[in-house]
Coordinates of C-alpha atoms in Angstrom, one line a residue:
X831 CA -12.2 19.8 -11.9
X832 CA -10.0 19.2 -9.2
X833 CA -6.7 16.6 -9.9
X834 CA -7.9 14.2 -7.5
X835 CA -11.2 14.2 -9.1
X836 CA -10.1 13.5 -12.5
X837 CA -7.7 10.9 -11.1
X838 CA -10.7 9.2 -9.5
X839 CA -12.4 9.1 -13.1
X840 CA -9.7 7.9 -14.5
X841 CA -9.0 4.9 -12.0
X842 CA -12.9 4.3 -11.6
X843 CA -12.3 3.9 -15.6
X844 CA -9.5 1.3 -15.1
X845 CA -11.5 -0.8 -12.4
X846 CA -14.1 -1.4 -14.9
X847 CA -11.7 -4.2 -15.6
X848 CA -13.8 -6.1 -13.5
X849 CA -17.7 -4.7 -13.0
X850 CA -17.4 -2.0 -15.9
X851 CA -18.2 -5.5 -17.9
X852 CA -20.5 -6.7 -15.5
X853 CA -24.4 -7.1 -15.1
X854 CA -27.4 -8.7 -14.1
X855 CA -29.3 -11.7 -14.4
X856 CA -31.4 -12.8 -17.3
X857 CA -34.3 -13.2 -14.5
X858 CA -34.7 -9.7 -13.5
X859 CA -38.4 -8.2 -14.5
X860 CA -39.0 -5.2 -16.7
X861 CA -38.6 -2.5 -14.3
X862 CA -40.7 0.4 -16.3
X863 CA -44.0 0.7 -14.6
X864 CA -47.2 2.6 -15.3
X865 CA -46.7 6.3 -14.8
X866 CA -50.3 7.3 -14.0
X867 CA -50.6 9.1 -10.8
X868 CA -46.8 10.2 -10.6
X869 CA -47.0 13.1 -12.8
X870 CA -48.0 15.2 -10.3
X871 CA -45.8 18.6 -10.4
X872 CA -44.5 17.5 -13.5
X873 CA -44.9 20.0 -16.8
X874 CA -47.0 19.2 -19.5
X875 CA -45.2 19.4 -22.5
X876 CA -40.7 19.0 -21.7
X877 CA -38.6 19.6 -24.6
X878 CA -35.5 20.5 -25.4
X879 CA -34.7 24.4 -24.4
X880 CA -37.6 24.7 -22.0
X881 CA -36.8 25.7 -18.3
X882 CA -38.1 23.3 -16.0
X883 CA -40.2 24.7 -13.5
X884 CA -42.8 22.7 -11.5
X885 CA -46.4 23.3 -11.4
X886 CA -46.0 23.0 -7.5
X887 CA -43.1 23.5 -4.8
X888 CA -41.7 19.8 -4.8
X889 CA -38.8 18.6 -2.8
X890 CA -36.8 16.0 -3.6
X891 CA -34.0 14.1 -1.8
X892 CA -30.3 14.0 -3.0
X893 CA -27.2 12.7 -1.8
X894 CA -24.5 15.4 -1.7
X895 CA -21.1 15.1 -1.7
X896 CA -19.4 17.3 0.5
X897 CA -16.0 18.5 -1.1
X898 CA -13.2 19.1 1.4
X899 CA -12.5 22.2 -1.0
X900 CA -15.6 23.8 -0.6
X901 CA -17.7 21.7 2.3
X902 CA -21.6 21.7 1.3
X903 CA -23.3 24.7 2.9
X904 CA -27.4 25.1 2.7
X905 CA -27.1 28.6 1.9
X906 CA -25.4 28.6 -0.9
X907 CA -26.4 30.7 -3.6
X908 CA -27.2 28.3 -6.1
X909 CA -29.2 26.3 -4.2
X910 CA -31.4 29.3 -3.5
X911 CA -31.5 30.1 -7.4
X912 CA -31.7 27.1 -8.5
X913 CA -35.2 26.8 -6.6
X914 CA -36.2 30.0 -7.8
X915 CA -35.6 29.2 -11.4
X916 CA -37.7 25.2 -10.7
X917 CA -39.3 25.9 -7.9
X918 CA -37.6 22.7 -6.7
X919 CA -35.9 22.7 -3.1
X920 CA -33.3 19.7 -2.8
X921 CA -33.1 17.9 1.3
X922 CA -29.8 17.0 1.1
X923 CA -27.9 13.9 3.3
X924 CA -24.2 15.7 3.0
X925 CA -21.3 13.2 2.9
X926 CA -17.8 14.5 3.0
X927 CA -15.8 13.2 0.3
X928 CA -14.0 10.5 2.4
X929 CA -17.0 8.7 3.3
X930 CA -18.7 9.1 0.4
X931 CA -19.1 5.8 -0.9
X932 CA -19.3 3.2 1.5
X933 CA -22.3 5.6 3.2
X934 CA -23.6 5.5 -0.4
X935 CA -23.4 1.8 -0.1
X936 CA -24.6 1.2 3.0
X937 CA -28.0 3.6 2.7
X938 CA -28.6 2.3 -1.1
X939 CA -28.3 -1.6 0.6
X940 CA -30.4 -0.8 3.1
X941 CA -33.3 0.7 0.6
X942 CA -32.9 4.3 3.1
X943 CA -30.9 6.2 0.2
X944 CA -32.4 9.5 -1.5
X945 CA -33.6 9.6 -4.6
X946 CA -31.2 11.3 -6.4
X947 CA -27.3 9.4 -5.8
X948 CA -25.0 11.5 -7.8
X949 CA -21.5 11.6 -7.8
X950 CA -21.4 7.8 -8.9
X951 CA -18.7 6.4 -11.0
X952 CA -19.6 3.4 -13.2
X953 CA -19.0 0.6 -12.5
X954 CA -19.9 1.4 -8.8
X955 CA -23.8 1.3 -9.8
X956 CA -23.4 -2.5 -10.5
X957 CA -23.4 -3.6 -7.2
X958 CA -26.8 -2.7 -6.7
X959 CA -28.6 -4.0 -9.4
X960 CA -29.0 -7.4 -8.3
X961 CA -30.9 -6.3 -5.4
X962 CA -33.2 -4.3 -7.2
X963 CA -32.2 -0.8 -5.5
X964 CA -31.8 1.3 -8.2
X965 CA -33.6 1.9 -11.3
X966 CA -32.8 0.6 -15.3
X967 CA -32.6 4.1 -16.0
X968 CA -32.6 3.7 -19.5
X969 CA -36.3 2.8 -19.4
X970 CA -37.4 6.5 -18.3
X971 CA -35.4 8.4 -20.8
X972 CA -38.0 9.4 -22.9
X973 CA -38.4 11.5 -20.0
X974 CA -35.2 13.8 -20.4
X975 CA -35.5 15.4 -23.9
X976 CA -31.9 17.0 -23.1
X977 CA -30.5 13.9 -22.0
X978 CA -31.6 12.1 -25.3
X979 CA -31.1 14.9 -27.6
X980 CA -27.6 14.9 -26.6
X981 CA -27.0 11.2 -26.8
X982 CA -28.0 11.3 -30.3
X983 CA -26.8 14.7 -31.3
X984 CA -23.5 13.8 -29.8
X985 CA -23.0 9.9 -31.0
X986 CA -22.9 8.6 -27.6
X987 CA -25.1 6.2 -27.8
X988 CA -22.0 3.8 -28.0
X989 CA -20.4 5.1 -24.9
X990 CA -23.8 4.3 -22.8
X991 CA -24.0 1.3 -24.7
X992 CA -20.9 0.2 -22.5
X993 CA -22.9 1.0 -19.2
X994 CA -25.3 -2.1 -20.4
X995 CA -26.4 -4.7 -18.2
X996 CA -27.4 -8.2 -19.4
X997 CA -30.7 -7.4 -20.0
X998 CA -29.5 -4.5 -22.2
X999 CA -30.5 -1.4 -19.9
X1000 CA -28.4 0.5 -18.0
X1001 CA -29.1 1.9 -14.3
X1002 CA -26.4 5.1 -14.1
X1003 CA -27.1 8.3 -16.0
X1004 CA -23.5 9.7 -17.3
X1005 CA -22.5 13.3 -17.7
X1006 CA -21.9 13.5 -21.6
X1007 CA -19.4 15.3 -23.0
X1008 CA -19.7 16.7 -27.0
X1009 CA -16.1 15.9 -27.8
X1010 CA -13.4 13.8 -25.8
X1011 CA -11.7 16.4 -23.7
X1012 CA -7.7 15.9 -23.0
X1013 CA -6.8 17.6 -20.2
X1014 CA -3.5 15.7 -18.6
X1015 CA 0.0 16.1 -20.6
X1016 CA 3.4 17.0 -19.1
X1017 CA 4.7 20.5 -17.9
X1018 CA 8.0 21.4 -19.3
X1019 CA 10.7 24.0 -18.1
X1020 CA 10.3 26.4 -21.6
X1021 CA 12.8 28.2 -20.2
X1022 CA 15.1 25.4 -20.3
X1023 CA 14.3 24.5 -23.6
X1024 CA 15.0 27.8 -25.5
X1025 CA 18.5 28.0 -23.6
X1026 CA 18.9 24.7 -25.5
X1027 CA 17.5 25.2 -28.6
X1028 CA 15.3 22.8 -28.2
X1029 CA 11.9 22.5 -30.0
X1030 CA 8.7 20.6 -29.0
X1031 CA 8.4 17.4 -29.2
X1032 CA 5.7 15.9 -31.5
X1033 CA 6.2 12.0 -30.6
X1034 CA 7.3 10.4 -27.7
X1035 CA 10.6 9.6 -29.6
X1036 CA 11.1 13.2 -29.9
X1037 CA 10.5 13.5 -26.1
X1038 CA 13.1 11.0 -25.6
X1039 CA 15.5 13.1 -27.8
X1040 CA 14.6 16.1 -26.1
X1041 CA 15.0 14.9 -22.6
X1042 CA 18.5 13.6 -23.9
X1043 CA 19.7 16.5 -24.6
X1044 CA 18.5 18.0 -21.3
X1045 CA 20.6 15.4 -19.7
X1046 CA 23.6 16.5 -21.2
X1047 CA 23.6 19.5 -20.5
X1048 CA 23.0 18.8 -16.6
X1049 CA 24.3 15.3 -16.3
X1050 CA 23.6 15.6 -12.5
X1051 CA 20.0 15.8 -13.0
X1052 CA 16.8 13.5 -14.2
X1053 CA 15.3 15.7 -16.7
X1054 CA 11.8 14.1 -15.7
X1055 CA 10.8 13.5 -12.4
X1056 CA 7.1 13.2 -11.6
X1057 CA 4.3 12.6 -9.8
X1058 CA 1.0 11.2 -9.2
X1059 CA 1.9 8.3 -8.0
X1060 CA 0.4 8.0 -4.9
X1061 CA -1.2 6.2 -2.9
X1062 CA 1.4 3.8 -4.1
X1063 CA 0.3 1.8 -7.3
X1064 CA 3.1 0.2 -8.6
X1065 CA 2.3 0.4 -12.7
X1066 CA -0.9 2.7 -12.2
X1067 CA 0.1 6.4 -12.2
X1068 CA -0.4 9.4 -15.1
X1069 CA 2.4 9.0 -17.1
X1070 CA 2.4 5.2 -18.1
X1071 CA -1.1 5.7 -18.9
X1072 CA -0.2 8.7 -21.2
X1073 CA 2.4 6.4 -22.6
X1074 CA 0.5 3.3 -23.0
X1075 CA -2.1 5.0 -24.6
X1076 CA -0.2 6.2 -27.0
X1077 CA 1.0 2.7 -27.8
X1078 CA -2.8 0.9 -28.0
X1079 CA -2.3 -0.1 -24.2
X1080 CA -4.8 0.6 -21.1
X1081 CA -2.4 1.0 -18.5
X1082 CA -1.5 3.2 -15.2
X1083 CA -4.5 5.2 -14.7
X1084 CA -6.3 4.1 -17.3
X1085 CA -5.9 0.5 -16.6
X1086 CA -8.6 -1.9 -17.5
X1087 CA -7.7 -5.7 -18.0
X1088 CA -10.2 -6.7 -21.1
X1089 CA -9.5 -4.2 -24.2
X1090 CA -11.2 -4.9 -27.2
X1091 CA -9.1 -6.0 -30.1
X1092 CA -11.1 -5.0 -33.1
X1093 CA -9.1 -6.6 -35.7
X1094 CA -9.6 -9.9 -34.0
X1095 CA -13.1 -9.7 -33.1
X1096 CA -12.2 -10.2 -29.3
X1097 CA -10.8 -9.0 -26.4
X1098 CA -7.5 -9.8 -25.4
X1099 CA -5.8 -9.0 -22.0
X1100 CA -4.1 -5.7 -21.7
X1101 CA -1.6 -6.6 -19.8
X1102 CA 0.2 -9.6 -22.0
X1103 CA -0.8 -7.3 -25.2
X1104 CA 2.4 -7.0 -27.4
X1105 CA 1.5 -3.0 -27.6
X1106 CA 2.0 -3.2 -23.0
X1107 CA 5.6 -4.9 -23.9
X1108 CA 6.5 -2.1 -26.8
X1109 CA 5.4 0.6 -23.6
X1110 CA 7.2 -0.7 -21.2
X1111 CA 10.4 -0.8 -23.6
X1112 CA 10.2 2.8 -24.0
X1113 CA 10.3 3.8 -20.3
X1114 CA 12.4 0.9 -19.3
X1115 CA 15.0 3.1 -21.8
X1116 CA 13.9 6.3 -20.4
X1117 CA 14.8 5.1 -17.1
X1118 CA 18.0 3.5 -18.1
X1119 CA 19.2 6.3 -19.5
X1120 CA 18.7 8.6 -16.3
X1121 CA 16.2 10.5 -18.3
X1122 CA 13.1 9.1 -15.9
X1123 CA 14.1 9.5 -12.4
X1124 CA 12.9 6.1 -11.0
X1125 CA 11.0 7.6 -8.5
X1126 CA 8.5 9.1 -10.6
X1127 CA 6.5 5.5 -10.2
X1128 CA 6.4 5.5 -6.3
X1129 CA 7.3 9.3 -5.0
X1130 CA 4.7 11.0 -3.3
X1131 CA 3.2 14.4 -5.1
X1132 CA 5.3 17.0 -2.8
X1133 CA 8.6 14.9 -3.7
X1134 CA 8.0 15.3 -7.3
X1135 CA 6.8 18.7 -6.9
X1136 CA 9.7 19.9 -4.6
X1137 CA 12.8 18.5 -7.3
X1138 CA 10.4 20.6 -10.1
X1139 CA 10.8 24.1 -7.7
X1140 CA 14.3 23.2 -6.8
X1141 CA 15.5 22.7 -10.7
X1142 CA 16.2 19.4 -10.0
X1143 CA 14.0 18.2 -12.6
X1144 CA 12.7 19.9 -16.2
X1145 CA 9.5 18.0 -16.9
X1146 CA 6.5 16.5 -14.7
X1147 CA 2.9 15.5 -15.1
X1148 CA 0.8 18.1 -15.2
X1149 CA -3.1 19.2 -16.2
X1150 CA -4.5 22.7 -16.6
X1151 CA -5.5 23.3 -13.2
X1152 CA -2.0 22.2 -11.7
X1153 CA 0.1 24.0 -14.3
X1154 CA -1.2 27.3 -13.3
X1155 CA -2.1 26.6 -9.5
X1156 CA 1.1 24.9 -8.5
X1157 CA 3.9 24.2 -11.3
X1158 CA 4.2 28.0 -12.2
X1159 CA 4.1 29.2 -8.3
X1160 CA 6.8 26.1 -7.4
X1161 CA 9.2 27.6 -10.2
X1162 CA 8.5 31.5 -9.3
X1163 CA 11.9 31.3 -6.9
X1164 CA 14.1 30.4 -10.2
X1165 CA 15.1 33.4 -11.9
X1166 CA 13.6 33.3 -15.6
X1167 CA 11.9 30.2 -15.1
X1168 CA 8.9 29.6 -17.3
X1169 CA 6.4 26.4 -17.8
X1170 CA 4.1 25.3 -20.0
X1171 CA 1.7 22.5 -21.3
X1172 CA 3.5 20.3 -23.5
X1173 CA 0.8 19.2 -26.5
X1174 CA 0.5 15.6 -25.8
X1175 CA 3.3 13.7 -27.7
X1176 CA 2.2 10.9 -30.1
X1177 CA 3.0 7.0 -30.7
X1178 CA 2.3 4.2 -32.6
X1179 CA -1.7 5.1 -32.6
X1180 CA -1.0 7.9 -34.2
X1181 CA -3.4 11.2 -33.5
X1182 CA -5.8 9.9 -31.3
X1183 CA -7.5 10.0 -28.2
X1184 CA -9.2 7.3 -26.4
X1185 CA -12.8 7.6 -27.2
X1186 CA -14.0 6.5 -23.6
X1187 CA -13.1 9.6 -21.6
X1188 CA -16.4 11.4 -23.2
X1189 CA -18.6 10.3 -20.1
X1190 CA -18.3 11.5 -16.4
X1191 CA -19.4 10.4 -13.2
X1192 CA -23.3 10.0 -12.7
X1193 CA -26.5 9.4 -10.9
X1194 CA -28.1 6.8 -10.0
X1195 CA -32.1 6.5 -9.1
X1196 CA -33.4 4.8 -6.3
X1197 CA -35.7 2.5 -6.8
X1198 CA -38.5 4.3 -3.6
X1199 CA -38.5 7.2 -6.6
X1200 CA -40.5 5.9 -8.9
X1201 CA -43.2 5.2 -6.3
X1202 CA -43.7 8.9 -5.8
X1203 CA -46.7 11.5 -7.3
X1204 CA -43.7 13.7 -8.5
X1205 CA -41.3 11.0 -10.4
X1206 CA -41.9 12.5 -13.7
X1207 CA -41.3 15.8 -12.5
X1208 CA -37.9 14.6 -10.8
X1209 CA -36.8 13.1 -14.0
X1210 CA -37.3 16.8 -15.8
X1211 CA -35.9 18.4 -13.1
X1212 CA -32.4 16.1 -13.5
X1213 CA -32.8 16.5 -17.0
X1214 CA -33.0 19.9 -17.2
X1215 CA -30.5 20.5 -14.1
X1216 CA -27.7 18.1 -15.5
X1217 CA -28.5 18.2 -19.4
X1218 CA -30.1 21.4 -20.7
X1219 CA -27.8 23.8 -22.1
X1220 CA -29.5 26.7 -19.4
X1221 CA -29.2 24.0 -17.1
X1222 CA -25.3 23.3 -17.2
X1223 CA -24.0 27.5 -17.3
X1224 CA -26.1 28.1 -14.7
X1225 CA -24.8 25.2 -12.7
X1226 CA -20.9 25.6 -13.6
X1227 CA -21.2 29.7 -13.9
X1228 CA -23.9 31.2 -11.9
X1229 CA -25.9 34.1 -13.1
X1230 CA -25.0 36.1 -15.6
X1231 CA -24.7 39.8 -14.3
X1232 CA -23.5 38.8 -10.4
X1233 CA -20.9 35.8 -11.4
X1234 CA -20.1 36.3 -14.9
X1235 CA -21.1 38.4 -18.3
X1236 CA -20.9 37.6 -22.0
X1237 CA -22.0 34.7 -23.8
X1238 CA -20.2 31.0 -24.7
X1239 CA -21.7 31.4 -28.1
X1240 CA -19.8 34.5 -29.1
X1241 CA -16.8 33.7 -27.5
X1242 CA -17.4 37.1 -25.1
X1243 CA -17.9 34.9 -21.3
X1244 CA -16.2 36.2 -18.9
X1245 CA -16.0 35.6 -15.1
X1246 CA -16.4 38.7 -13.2
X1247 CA -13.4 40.1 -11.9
X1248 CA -14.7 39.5 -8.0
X1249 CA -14.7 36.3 -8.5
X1250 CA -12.5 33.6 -8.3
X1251 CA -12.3 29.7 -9.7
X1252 CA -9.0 27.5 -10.5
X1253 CA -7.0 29.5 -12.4
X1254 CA -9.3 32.4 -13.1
X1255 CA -8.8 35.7 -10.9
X1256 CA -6.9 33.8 -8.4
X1257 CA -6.9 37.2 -6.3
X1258 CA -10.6 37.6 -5.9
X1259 CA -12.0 38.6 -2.9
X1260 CA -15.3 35.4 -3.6
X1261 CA -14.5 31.6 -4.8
X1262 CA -16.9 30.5 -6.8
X1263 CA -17.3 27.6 -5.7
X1264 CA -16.6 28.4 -1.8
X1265 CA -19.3 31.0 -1.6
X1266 CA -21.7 30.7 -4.3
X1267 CA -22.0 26.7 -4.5
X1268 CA -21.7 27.1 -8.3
X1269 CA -19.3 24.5 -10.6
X1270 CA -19.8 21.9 -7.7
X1271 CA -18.7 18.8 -8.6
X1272 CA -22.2 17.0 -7.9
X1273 CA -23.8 19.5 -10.5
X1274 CA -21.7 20.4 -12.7
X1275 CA -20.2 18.2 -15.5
X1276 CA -20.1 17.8 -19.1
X1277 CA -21.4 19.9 -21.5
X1278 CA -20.9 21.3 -25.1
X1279 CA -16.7 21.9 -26.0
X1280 CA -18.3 25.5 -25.8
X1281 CA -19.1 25.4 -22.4
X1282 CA -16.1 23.6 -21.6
X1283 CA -13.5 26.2 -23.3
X1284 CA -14.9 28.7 -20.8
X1285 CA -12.8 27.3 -17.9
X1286 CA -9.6 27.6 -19.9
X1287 CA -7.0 30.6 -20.2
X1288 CA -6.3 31.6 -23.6
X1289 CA -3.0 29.1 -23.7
X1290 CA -5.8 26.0 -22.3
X1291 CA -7.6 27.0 -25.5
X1292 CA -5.0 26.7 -27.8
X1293 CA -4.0 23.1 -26.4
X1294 CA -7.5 22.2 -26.6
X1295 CA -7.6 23.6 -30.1
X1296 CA -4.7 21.3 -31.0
X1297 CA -6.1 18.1 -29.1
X1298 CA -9.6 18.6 -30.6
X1299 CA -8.1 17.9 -34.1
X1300 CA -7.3 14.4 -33.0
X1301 CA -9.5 11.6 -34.1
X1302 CA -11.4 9.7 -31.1
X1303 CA -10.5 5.9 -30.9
X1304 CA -13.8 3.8 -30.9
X1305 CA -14.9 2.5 -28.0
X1306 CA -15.0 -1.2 -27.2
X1307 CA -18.5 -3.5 -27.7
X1308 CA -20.7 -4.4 -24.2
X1309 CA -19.5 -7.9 -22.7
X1310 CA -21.9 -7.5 -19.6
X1311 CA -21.6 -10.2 -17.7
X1312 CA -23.8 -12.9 -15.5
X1313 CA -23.6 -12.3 -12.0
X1314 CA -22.1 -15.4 -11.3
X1315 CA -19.8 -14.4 -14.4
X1316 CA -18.7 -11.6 -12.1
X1317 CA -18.3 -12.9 -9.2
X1318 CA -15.8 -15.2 -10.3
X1319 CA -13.7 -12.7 -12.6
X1320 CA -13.8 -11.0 -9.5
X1321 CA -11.8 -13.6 -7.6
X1322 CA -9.5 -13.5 -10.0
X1323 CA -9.4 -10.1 -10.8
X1324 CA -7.3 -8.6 -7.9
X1325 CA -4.2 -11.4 -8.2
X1326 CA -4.2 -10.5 -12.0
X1327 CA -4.1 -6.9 -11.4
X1328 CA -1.0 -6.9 -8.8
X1329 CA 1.0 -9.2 -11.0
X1330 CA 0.5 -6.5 -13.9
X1331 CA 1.0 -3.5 -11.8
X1332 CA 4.2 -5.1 -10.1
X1333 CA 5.6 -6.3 -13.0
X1334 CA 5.2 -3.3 -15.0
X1335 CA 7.5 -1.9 -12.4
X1336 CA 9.7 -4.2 -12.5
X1337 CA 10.2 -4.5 -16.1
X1338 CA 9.6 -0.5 -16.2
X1339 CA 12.8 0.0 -13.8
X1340 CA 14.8 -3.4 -15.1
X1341 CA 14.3 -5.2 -12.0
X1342 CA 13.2 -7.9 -14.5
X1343 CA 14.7 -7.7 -17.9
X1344 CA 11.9 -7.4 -20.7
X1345 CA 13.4 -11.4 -22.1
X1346 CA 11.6 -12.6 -19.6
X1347 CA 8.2 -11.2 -21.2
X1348 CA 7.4 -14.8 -22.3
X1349 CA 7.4 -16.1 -18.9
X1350 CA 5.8 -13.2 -17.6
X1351 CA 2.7 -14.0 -19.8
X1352 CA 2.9 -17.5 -18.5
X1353 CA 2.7 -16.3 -15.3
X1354 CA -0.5 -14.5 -16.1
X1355 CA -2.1 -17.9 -18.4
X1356 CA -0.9 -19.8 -14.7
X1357 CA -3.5 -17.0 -12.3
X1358 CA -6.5 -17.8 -14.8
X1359 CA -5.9 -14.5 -17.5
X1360 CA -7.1 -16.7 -20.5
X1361 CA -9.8 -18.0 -18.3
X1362 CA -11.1 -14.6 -17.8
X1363 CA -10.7 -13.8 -21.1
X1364 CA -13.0 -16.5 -22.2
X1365 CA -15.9 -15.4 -20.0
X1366 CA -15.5 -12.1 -21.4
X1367 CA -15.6 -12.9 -24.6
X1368 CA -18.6 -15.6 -24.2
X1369 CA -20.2 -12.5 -22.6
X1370 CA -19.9 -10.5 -26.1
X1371 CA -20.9 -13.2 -28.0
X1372 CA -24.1 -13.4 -26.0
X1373 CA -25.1 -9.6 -25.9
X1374 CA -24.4 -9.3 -29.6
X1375 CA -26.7 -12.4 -30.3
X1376 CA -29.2 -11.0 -27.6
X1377 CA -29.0 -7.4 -29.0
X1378 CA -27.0 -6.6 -31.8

């Protein structure tokens, strides 16, 4: 997955503030019909490790993101396999990336969108249900025997729970991943750090300590300058959500206003939380101490990236992709130079990872689908294509013999040697992606840790190895709310949200020193931040009485 991808998850995850605990109407009908006379195409008897193939050449529509890394072509060759293996061809409406989801708005509004609407990140679905576009796709489940057995193999039944509407269904069908998957951390000059003597750092303390003595010994220099931070969101970039994070704090990229206090039975807001204040301390010191360069928070990417190939700087954001693609060629001018993945420091929560990162973008259904002869059969087909074990290597990998050999479950995969994808064979002739169509973004996602730890290098795996050992935070209760509920969190929503985010500069870089907290939180009580707090907690209330 490409950086900006991931980025787009993880700040699709932070504006669930708002609509991620939003829902529907008490009044809305059971939307589960009869499904006599739409079985037509369909199999007989679905279950988990079948291959899905239809009785009879269907087609079905599908929205398709068109990825300015590899643009959507017809031809590819996983969309010619894919309807040799289902005997399914897919009539695709291509958007490019940029357009993607107002278009997805507009044709979903205007009851003209395909059936299948991938490439949907919750809470976007929400906007629809009112209108009764899309379907409660929790009510066709019993559908997908892949889908269900891994929601109940997996224990994600809590995550989906989270996707809840009012009425206690949910209308987006995640990408579910076995085991939360860490992927974003810091690059560090190793290079640097043996010339020190320096070892890693195992908290963020140590990384404090570390980055002090990297300071000394080039007092000229901020030993961390970094990067995505841009388009410019003051107080929403990687590295204060790493940090806050660590601390018990959704912030930066990961920013959602409502987190779910568990010892008090409630949520509070994030953004007044006394764990937010102890976060912003330790960067405010980082920064004061010319350890942060204080454009890390507003500098575009090449900036960051330019000071990190110049030796400027020692340390910078970094995921597996970027650490191979672009930190290890920006550094390949310094004689000696090395980088690596620094394993993710630890805080106050100890060794964990946040528990909601194990779901992915989507798809939603529309509505006009369930009319058809062949909506049964479209439902195995995106179980299978999306959820089956066959389904997701064939999707991410291709076809054993032309684009890879070997097998996940022996550890013996390989990619073939003509081929090329992220950091794998970077100097074959094919991309993977580019000419065969295969680990496209609208098909390929989640999956078993197995599948996953084919993507990575050897030195991925042992980060992974490391992260995997970390205990997964709980995720918070559903507190869908009304519609009206919504819109008027939503009014207030967007003042709340700069406040924090210009703040957390502020207080980040001392513009405003940290005694002034109090007032800050005042500030906060004074643009309706208790008031939204009490709709989402009467929310709670009301779906645990309704539901359990």
């Amino acid at each position: 997955m490409i950086p900006l991808t991931r980025r787009h998850l993880l700040t699709a995850a932070g504006a669930a503030a708002v609509a991620g605990l939003a829902g529907c109407g008490d009044d809305e009908p059971d939307a589960k019909e009869g499904l006599d006379g739409k079985r037509a195409g369909a199999m007989d008897a679905f279950k988990v490790g079948d291959q899905f193939k239809a009785t009879e050449p269907l087609t079905f529509s599908i929205m398709m993101l068109s990825n300015q890394t590899y643009p959507y072509k017809a031809d590819w060759p996983f969309l010619t396999e894919l309807t040799r293996r289902t005997n399914v061809s897919l009539e695709a409406t291509a958007v490019p990336g940029s357009d993607y989801n107002q278009k997805r708005s507009v044709m979903v509004s205007a009851g003209n969108a395909p059936f299948i609407i991938p490439k949907t990140y919750h809470p976007d679905e929400e906007a629809f249900i009112a209108g009764g576009a899309i379907l409660p796709v929790s009510d066709y489940v019993d559908l997908m025997p892949n889908y269900s057995d891994k929601l109940a193999r997996w224990n994600l039944q809590p995550n989906v729970d989270g996707f809840k509407a009012e009425n206690g269904k949910y209308y987006l069908l995640p990408g579910l991943h076995e085991n939360v998957w860490q992927d974003y951390s810091l690059a560090v000059r190793t290079d640097i750090m043996d010339k020190l003597g320096l070892t890693a750092p195992q908290t963020w303390d140590d990384l404090a300590n570390v980055l002090r003595e990297m300071k000394k010994a080039y007092p000229d220099r901020y030993p961390l300058s970094d990067r995505w931070s841009t388009p410019p969101q003051p107080g929403g970039n990687n590295l204060i959500n790493l940090v806050g994070t660590a601390y018990g704090a959704r912030a930066g990229w990961g920013w959602t206003p409502a987190v779910w206090d568990a010892a008090a039975g409630r949520f509070v807001y994030s953004g007044a939380m006394d764990q937010y204040r102890q976060m912003l301390e330790y960067l405010n010191k980082l920064v004061t101490e010319g350890l942060v360069d204080p454009e890390s928070f507003t500098q575009t990417d090449d900036n960051a990236r330019q000071k990190f190939a110049a030796g400027k700087s020692f340390v910078m954001s970094c995921n597996a992709q970027t650490l191979v693609n672009e930190a290890r060629k920006d550094i390949a001018k310094i004689p000696g130079a090395t980088v690596a993945k620094m394993i993710l420091p630890t805080g106050p929560m100890g060794a964990t990872l946040p528990g909601y990162n194990r779901l992915e973008n989507g798809i939603m259904i529309s509505k006009k689908a369930a009319e058809s002869k062949n909506f049964v059969a479209m439902m195995q087909f995106i179980d299978w294509v999306w959820y089956s074990d066959a389904g997701q290597l064939f999707s991410k990998w291709g076809i054993e013999g032309q684009t890879y050999s070997g097998s996940i479950e022996d550890g013996t995969f390989k990619l073939d040697p003509g081929v090329k994808w992220a950091g794998l064979n970077p100097d074959a002739p094919k991309g993977l992606q580019v000419d065969y169509g295969y680990s496209n973004g609208v098909f390929s996602y989640g999956g078993s840790t197995k599948l996953l730890s084919t993507q990575f290098s050897d030195e991925e795996k042992a980060f992974q190895a490391e992260m995997n050992k970390r205990k997964a935070q709980p995720v918070p209760p559903p507190a869908p709310l009304s519609a009206e509920e919504r819109e008027q969190v939503t009014l207030w929503d967007s003042a709340l949200k700069d406040h924090v985010f210009q703040n957390t500069l502020r207080f980040i870089l001392g513009q405003r020193p940290l005694g002034e907290w109090d007032a800050y939180v005042k500030e906060l009580e004074g643009k309706n931040s208790t008031k939204y707090l009490d709709i989402v907690n009467k929310a709670y209330e009301r779906y645990k009485k309704a539901h359990g």
